[in-house]
Coordinates of C-alpha atoms in Angstrom, one line a residue:
M88 CA -38.7 15.8 -26.7
N89 CA -41.2 15.5 -23.8
R90 CA -39.0 15.1 -20.8
P91 CA -38.2 18.0 -18.5
L92 CA -34.7 19.5 -18.8
I93 CA -32.3 18.8 -15.9
S94 CA -28.9 20.5 -15.6
A95 CA -26.3 18.1 -14.4
D96 CA -23.9 20.9 -13.4
S97 CA -25.2 24.2 -12.0
H98 CA -24.0 26.2 -9.1
L99 CA -24.8 27.8 -5.8
C100 CA -23.4 31.2 -5.0
E101 CA -22.4 31.2 -1.4
P102 CA -23.6 34.2 0.6
P103 CA -20.8 36.5 1.8
E104 CA -21.6 35.8 5.4
L105 CA -21.8 32.0 5.1
W106 CA -18.6 31.2 6.9
T107 CA -18.5 34.2 9.3
S108 CA -21.9 33.3 10.5
R109 CA -21.4 29.5 10.7
L110 CA -17.9 28.7 11.7
P111 CA -16.9 28.0 15.3
R112 CA -15.8 31.1 17.2
R113 CA -12.1 30.1 17.1
Y114 CA -12.2 30.4 13.3
Q115 CA -14.1 33.7 13.0
E116 CA -11.1 35.9 12.3
R117 CA -9.9 33.4 9.6
A118 CA -13.3 32.7 8.1
P119 CA -13.6 33.1 4.3
R120 CA -15.4 36.2 3.4
V121 CA -16.2 38.7 0.7
V122 CA -14.5 42.1 0.9
N123 CA -13.6 45.2 -1.1
L124 CA -9.9 45.4 -1.9
D125 CA -8.1 48.8 -2.1
G126 CA -7.6 49.9 -5.7
R127 CA -9.7 47.2 -7.2
P128 CA -13.3 47.5 -8.4
G129 CA -16.0 45.2 -7.2
E130 CA -15.8 42.6 -4.4
Y131 CA -13.5 39.6 -3.8
F132 CA -13.8 36.3 -2.1
V133 CA -10.8 36.0 0.2
C134 CA -9.4 33.3 2.5
E135 CA -5.9 32.4 3.8
D136 CA -3.6 30.7 1.4
I137 CA -5.9 31.6 -1.6
Q138 CA -5.5 34.3 -4.2
P139 CA -8.5 36.8 -4.0
R140 CA -11.2 35.9 -6.5
S141 CA -13.5 38.5 -8.0
V142 CA -17.2 37.6 -7.4
Y143 CA -18.8 39.2 -10.4
A144 CA -18.9 36.3 -12.8
A145 CA -20.5 34.0 -10.1
S146 CA -24.0 35.5 -10.7
A147 CA -23.7 37.0 -14.2
A148 CA -25.9 34.6 -16.1
G149 CA -27.6 36.3 -19.0
V150 CA -25.5 39.5 -18.7
P151 CA -24.3 40.6 -22.2
S152 CA -20.6 40.5 -22.7
E153 CA -20.3 44.2 -23.1
E154 CA -22.0 44.7 -19.7
L155 CA -19.6 42.4 -17.8
P156 CA -17.1 45.2 -16.9
R157 CA -19.8 47.3 -15.3
R158 CA -21.1 44.2 -13.5
A159 CA -17.6 43.5 -12.2
A160 CA -17.5 46.9 -10.5
Q161 CA -20.8 46.3 -8.8
G162 CA -19.9 42.9 -7.2
F163 CA -22.7 41.2 -5.3
A164 CA -24.8 44.4 -5.3
A165 CA -26.1 43.4 -8.7
A166 CA -26.8 39.7 -7.8
P167 CA -30.3 38.5 -8.5
P168 CA -32.3 37.1 -5.5
S169 CA -32.0 33.5 -6.8
V170 CA -28.3 33.6 -5.8
W171 CA -29.2 32.9 -2.2
D172 CA -33.0 32.5 -2.2
P173 CA -34.0 29.0 -3.2
R174 CA -37.6 30.0 -4.0
A175 CA -36.3 32.6 -6.4
R176 CA -34.0 30.0 -7.8
L177 CA -37.0 27.8 -8.7
A178 CA -38.5 30.8 -10.5
E179 CA -35.3 31.2 -12.5
Q180 CA -35.5 27.5 -13.5
D181 CA -39.0 28.1 -14.8
V182 CA -37.8 31.1 -16.8
D183 CA -35.1 28.9 -18.4
G184 CA -37.4 25.9 -19.0
V185 CA -35.3 23.8 -16.7
A186 CA -37.0 21.5 -14.1
A187 CA -34.1 20.7 -11.8
E188 CA -30.3 21.3 -11.3
V189 CA -27.5 19.4 -9.7
L190 CA -25.7 22.1 -7.6
F191 CA -22.0 22.6 -7.0
P192 CA -20.2 25.4 -5.3
T193 CA -18.7 28.6 -6.7
F194 CA -16.2 29.6 -4.0
A195 CA -16.3 26.8 -1.4
D196 CA -14.1 24.5 -3.5
L197 CA -11.4 27.2 -3.4
V198 CA -11.1 26.3 0.3
F199 CA -9.3 23.1 -0.7
G200 CA -6.3 25.5 -1.1
C201 CA -6.1 26.2 2.6
R202 CA -3.1 24.4 4.2
D203 CA -4.8 23.8 7.6
A204 CA -6.7 20.5 7.3
E205 CA -8.8 21.0 10.4
F206 CA -9.8 24.5 9.2
R207 CA -10.6 23.2 5.7
R208 CA -12.9 20.5 7.2
A209 CA -14.7 23.1 9.3
C210 CA -15.3 25.4 6.3
L211 CA -16.5 22.5 4.1
R212 CA -18.8 21.2 6.8
A213 CA -20.4 24.7 7.1
Y214 CA -20.9 24.8 3.4
N215 CA -22.5 21.4 3.3
D216 CA -24.9 22.5 6.0
F217 CA -25.8 25.5 4.0
V218 CA -26.4 23.5 0.8
A219 CA -28.7 21.1 2.7
E220 CA -30.8 23.9 4.0
Y221 CA -30.9 25.6 0.6
C222 CA -32.0 22.4 -1.2
A223 CA -34.7 21.6 1.4
A224 CA -36.9 24.1 -0.4
D225 CA -37.5 21.5 -3.1
P226 CA -35.1 18.5 -2.9
N227 CA -36.2 17.1 -6.3
R228 CA -35.4 20.3 -8.2
L229 CA -32.5 21.5 -6.1
V230 CA -30.1 18.6 -5.9
G231 CA -27.3 19.2 -3.5
T232 CA -23.8 17.8 -3.4
A233 CA -21.3 17.8 -0.5
L234 CA -17.7 18.9 -0.5
V235 CA -15.5 16.4 1.3
D236 CA -11.9 16.9 2.4
D237 CA -9.6 14.0 1.6
A238 CA -6.7 14.5 4.1
D239 CA -8.1 11.9 6.6
P240 CA -9.9 9.1 4.9
G241 CA -11.7 8.1 8.1
L242 CA -13.1 11.6 8.6
A243 CA -13.9 11.9 4.9
A244 CA -16.0 8.7 5.1
A245 CA -17.8 10.1 8.1
E246 CA -18.6 13.3 6.3
V247 CA -19.9 11.4 3.3
T248 CA -22.3 9.6 5.7
R249 CA -23.3 12.9 7.4
A250 CA -23.9 14.5 4.0
A251 CA -26.2 11.6 3.0
G252 CA -28.1 12.1 6.2
L253 CA -28.6 15.8 5.3
G254 CA -30.2 14.7 2.0
L255 CA -27.3 15.6 -0.3
R256 CA -27.1 13.4 -3.4
G257 CA -23.4 13.4 -4.3
V258 CA -19.9 13.8 -3.0
V259 CA -17.3 16.2 -4.5
L260 CA -13.6 15.4 -4.0
R261 CA -10.5 17.2 -5.1
A262 CA -8.9 16.4 -8.4
D263 CA -5.4 16.5 -6.7
P264 CA -5.7 14.6 -3.4
E265 CA -3.0 14.7 -0.7
R266 CA -2.4 11.0 -1.2
S267 CA -3.1 9.3 -4.5
Y268 CA -6.6 7.9 -5.0
A269 CA -4.7 4.7 -5.8
D270 CA -3.8 4.4 -2.1
A271 CA -5.9 1.7 -0.5
S272 CA -6.1 3.8 2.7
F273 CA -8.8 5.8 0.9
D274 CA -11.0 2.8 0.5
P275 CA -13.4 3.8 3.3
V276 CA -14.5 6.7 1.2
W277 CA -15.2 4.6 -1.9
E278 CA -16.9 1.9 0.3
T279 CA -19.2 4.5 2.0
A280 CA -20.1 6.3 -1.2
V281 CA -21.0 3.0 -3.0
G282 CA -22.9 1.7 0.1
L283 CA -25.0 4.9 0.2
D284 CA -25.4 4.9 -3.6
L285 CA -23.9 8.4 -3.9
P286 CA -22.0 9.4 -7.1
V287 CA -18.5 10.8 -6.5
V288 CA -17.8 14.0 -8.5
I289 CA -14.6 15.6 -9.5
H290 CA -15.4 19.2 -10.6
R291 CA -13.1 21.6 -12.4
G292 CA -11.6 24.0 -9.9
A293 CA -11.7 21.5 -6.9
V294 CA -8.0 21.4 -6.5
R295 CA -5.5 22.2 -3.7
R296 CA -3.3 24.6 -5.7
D297 CA -4.8 27.9 -6.6
I298 CA -4.7 29.7 -10.0
T299 CA -2.0 32.3 -9.8
I300 CA -2.8 35.9 -10.6
D301 CA 0.2 35.9 -13.0
V302 CA -1.3 35.8 -16.5
H303 CA 1.1 33.1 -17.8
G304 CA 0.4 30.9 -14.8
A305 CA -3.3 31.4 -15.1
L306 CA -3.3 30.5 -18.8
L307 CA -1.1 27.4 -18.2
D308 CA -3.6 26.3 -15.5
Y309 CA -6.5 26.8 -17.9
V310 CA -4.9 24.9 -20.8
M311 CA -4.0 22.0 -18.6
I312 CA -7.4 21.6 -16.9
P313 CA -8.1 18.2 -18.5
S314 CA -4.9 16.8 -17.0
Q315 CA -6.5 17.1 -13.5
A316 CA -9.2 14.6 -14.6
Q317 CA -6.7 12.4 -16.4
R318 CA -4.4 12.0 -13.3
A319 CA -7.4 11.1 -11.1
L320 CA -8.8 8.6 -13.5
T321 CA -5.4 6.9 -14.1
A322 CA -4.9 6.5 -10.3
L323 CA -8.4 5.0 -9.9
V324 CA -7.8 2.5 -12.7
F325 CA -4.3 1.3 -11.9
G326 CA -4.8 1.6 -8.2
G327 CA -7.5 -1.1 -8.6
V328 CA -10.3 1.1 -7.2
W329 CA -12.9 -0.1 -9.7
E330 CA -11.6 -3.7 -9.2
R331 CA -12.5 -3.4 -5.5
Y332 CA -15.6 -1.2 -6.0
P333 CA -17.1 -1.9 -9.5
A334 CA -20.3 0.0 -8.6
L335 CA -18.4 3.2 -8.0
R336 CA -19.9 6.0 -10.1
L337 CA -17.6 8.9 -11.0
V338 CA -18.8 12.2 -12.6
L339 CA -16.4 14.6 -14.3
C340 CA -17.7 18.2 -14.5
E341 CA -16.4 21.0 -16.7
F342 CA -13.4 19.2 -18.1
D343 CA -14.3 19.4 -21.8
L344 CA -14.6 16.3 -24.0
L345 CA -12.2 16.0 -26.9
W346 CA -9.3 14.8 -24.7
M347 CA -11.2 11.6 -23.8
P348 CA -10.7 9.4 -26.9
H349 CA -6.9 10.1 -26.9
F350 CA -6.8 9.5 -23.1
L351 CA -8.6 6.2 -23.5
Q352 CA -6.1 5.1 -26.2
R353 CA -3.1 6.0 -24.0
L354 CA -4.7 4.3 -21.0
E355 CA -5.4 1.1 -23.0
H356 CA -1.8 1.1 -24.4
A357 CA -0.3 1.6 -20.9
D358 CA -2.4 -1.3 -19.6
H359 CA -1.6 -3.7 -22.4
R360 CA 2.0 -2.9 -22.9
F361 CA 3.3 -2.0 -19.5
G362 CA 0.8 -2.9 -16.8
R363 CA 2.1 -6.3 -15.8
S364 CA 5.7 -4.9 -15.8
F365 CA 4.5 -2.8 -12.8
G366 CA 2.5 -5.5 -11.1
V367 CA -0.9 -4.4 -12.5
D368 CA -3.1 -7.2 -13.5
L369 CA -6.6 -5.9 -14.1
S370 CA -9.6 -8.3 -14.4
R371 CA -11.3 -5.9 -16.8
P372 CA -9.6 -3.7 -19.5
A373 CA -8.6 -0.3 -18.3
R374 CA -10.7 1.4 -21.0
D375 CA -13.8 -0.5 -20.0
Q376 CA -13.4 0.5 -16.3
V377 CA -13.5 4.1 -17.4
T378 CA -16.2 3.9 -20.0
D379 CA -18.4 1.9 -17.6
G380 CA -17.7 3.9 -14.4
V381 CA -17.5 7.5 -15.6
W382 CA -20.1 10.1 -16.6
V383 CA -19.1 13.5 -18.1
T384 CA -21.0 16.8 -18.3
F385 CA -20.9 19.3 -21.2
Q386 CA -22.5 22.7 -21.8
H387 CA -22.0 24.5 -25.2
E388 CA -19.9 21.7 -26.8
T389 CA -22.4 20.3 -29.3
D390 CA -19.7 19.8 -31.9
E391 CA -17.5 18.0 -29.4
V392 CA -20.4 15.7 -28.4
T393 CA -20.9 14.5 -32.0
R394 CA -17.2 13.9 -32.4
I395 CA -16.7 11.7 -29.3
L396 CA -19.9 9.6 -29.6
P397 CA -18.1 6.9 -31.7
S398 CA -15.8 6.3 -28.7
W399 CA -18.0 7.2 -25.7
S400 CA -21.4 5.9 -24.7
R401 CA -24.3 8.4 -25.2
E402 CA -25.5 7.1 -21.8
R403 CA -22.4 8.6 -20.1
L404 CA -22.9 12.2 -21.2
M405 CA -25.0 14.8 -19.4
W406 CA -26.0 18.4 -20.4
A407 CA -25.4 21.3 -18.0
S408 CA -26.6 25.0 -17.9
D409 CA -23.9 26.3 -15.5
Y410 CA -26.4 28.7 -13.9
P411 CA -25.8 31.3 -12.4
H412 CA -22.3 31.7 -13.8
A413 CA -21.4 34.2 -16.5
D414 CA -20.9 31.4 -19.1
S415 CA -24.4 29.9 -18.4
T416 CA -26.9 29.1 -21.1
W417 CA -29.6 30.8 -19.0
P418 CA -32.1 32.1 -20.1
H419 CA -31.8 30.4 -23.5
S420 CA -31.2 26.8 -22.5
V421 CA -34.2 25.6 -24.4
G422 CA -32.8 27.0 -27.6
K423 CA -29.4 25.5 -26.9
V424 CA -30.9 22.1 -26.3
A425 CA -32.8 22.5 -29.6
E426 CA -29.4 22.9 -31.3
L427 CA -28.3 19.7 -29.6
R428 CA -31.4 17.9 -30.7
A429 CA -30.8 18.9 -34.3
A430 CA -27.3 17.4 -34.1
V431 CA -27.9 14.1 -32.3
G432 CA -31.6 13.5 -32.5
P433 CA -34.4 13.6 -29.9
D434 CA -33.8 10.2 -28.2
T435 CA -30.1 10.9 -27.5
T436 CA -31.0 14.5 -26.4
T437 CA -33.5 13.1 -23.9
L438 CA -30.7 10.9 -22.5
F439 CA -28.4 13.9 -22.2
T440 CA -30.9 16.3 -20.7
H441 CA -33.0 14.1 -18.5
D442 CA -32.8 10.3 -18.3
T443 CA -29.2 9.8 -17.4
V444 CA -28.9 12.5 -14.7
S445 CA -32.2 11.5 -13.3
R446 CA -31.1 7.9 -12.8
L447 CA -27.7 8.8 -11.6
F448 CA -28.9 11.2 -8.8
G449 CA -32.2 9.4 -8.1
L450 CA -34.6 12.2 -9.1
R451 CA -38.4 11.9 -9.3
L452 CA -39.8 14.5 -11.7
P453 CA -43.0 14.6 -13.7
A454 CA -42.7 12.5 -16.9
T455 CA -43.7 15.3 -19.2
A456 CA -42.0 18.7 -19.7
P457 CA -43.5 22.0 -18.7
T458 CA -45.4 23.8 -21.4
G459 CA -42.4 26.0 -22.1
P460 CA -40.2 28.8 -20.8
T461 CA -41.0 32.4 -20.6
A462 CA -37.4 33.4 -21.3
P463 CA -36.7 37.1 -21.4
T464 CA -34.5 38.7 -24.1
G465 CA -32.0 39.9 -21.6
P466 CA -30.9 39.6 -18.0
I467 CA -33.3 39.8 -15.1
A468 CA -33.4 43.1 -13.3
P469 CA -30.8 43.3 -10.5
V470 CA -32.0 43.7 -6.9
A471 CA -31.7 47.1 -5.4
S472 CA -29.1 46.2 -2.8
L473 CA -27.0 43.3 -1.5
E474 CA -29.1 43.2 1.7
A475 CA -32.3 42.8 -0.3
A476 CA -30.7 39.8 -2.1
R477 CA -29.8 37.9 1.0
P478 CA -32.3 35.3 2.4

């Protein structure tokens, strides 16, 4: 394999002062922030209408499992410089043998849970500005995506246009919109994204409801994660969105894989057996609309990849490292990709790790891979203090 590795799903880790420093004055007291909570170790991301979220796993790539409790108590004090410094991020890519990453938020998508739509839009706009500035360090290796609120389709379309002007390469929407994506009032967003050649992404976690701190609610939410993607896809198909915008490209991130063959079978049966009874008369089969218009990311799931290939195109799958999150393959991504290559062969692996994501997001990278990573055997040394880590 001689093409450089590209992660189709990695993450930014928003600086604690992102919103307190960027939001208009009228929102300062309400701004999302990172704080210490009485009686709890570590630091927490907090915002109105949202359950506090511990920050430790956001930047714990490469930390051994037995070290995670200690890392949780440190919070962002243990974060590596790459969390907020894009130049340090490029160095971390080199350590991992990765040439580029498509970047999604860590905390900003939680803001979808805020009830005040105007406040949400202001927070997401501030995040998009930060992403654009971060990725400007090397736009071909740091590929930014914008978070767009869906409450007002006209304003959403305007933010898509603004994001493209900032140099961002994709648009992230909630999995559970205020109005169904089948609603034709949302067409300005699809039309704008297609016209600007921007993929639309639905990422796990980008939902209005928040995960409850109750253990049973949290486990239920975790188990049912694929249903978020299933509902969105069903609305797009039976709402005729791909009928009106056949060039729409949708990316699903972190939703796993094995549910997809069963979902396609159910979707196909619903179309054939019941569609016309409900006034749905598609020009193309429902299954084909999904398999032609949807791309899916995966991370560790080599076994799942081999099991779904008979029913899913290899050109619609993309590998991801998930850096800098605790579940990331960093700094061993080259070894993980070698396992993938052994399972599916070099040509398919090149599609998964370079060709497809490069075409989808319009990247221009050297045609040959770097000579190889200099991966350490453990995590990089933490910075001495939070202040030292901030750009």
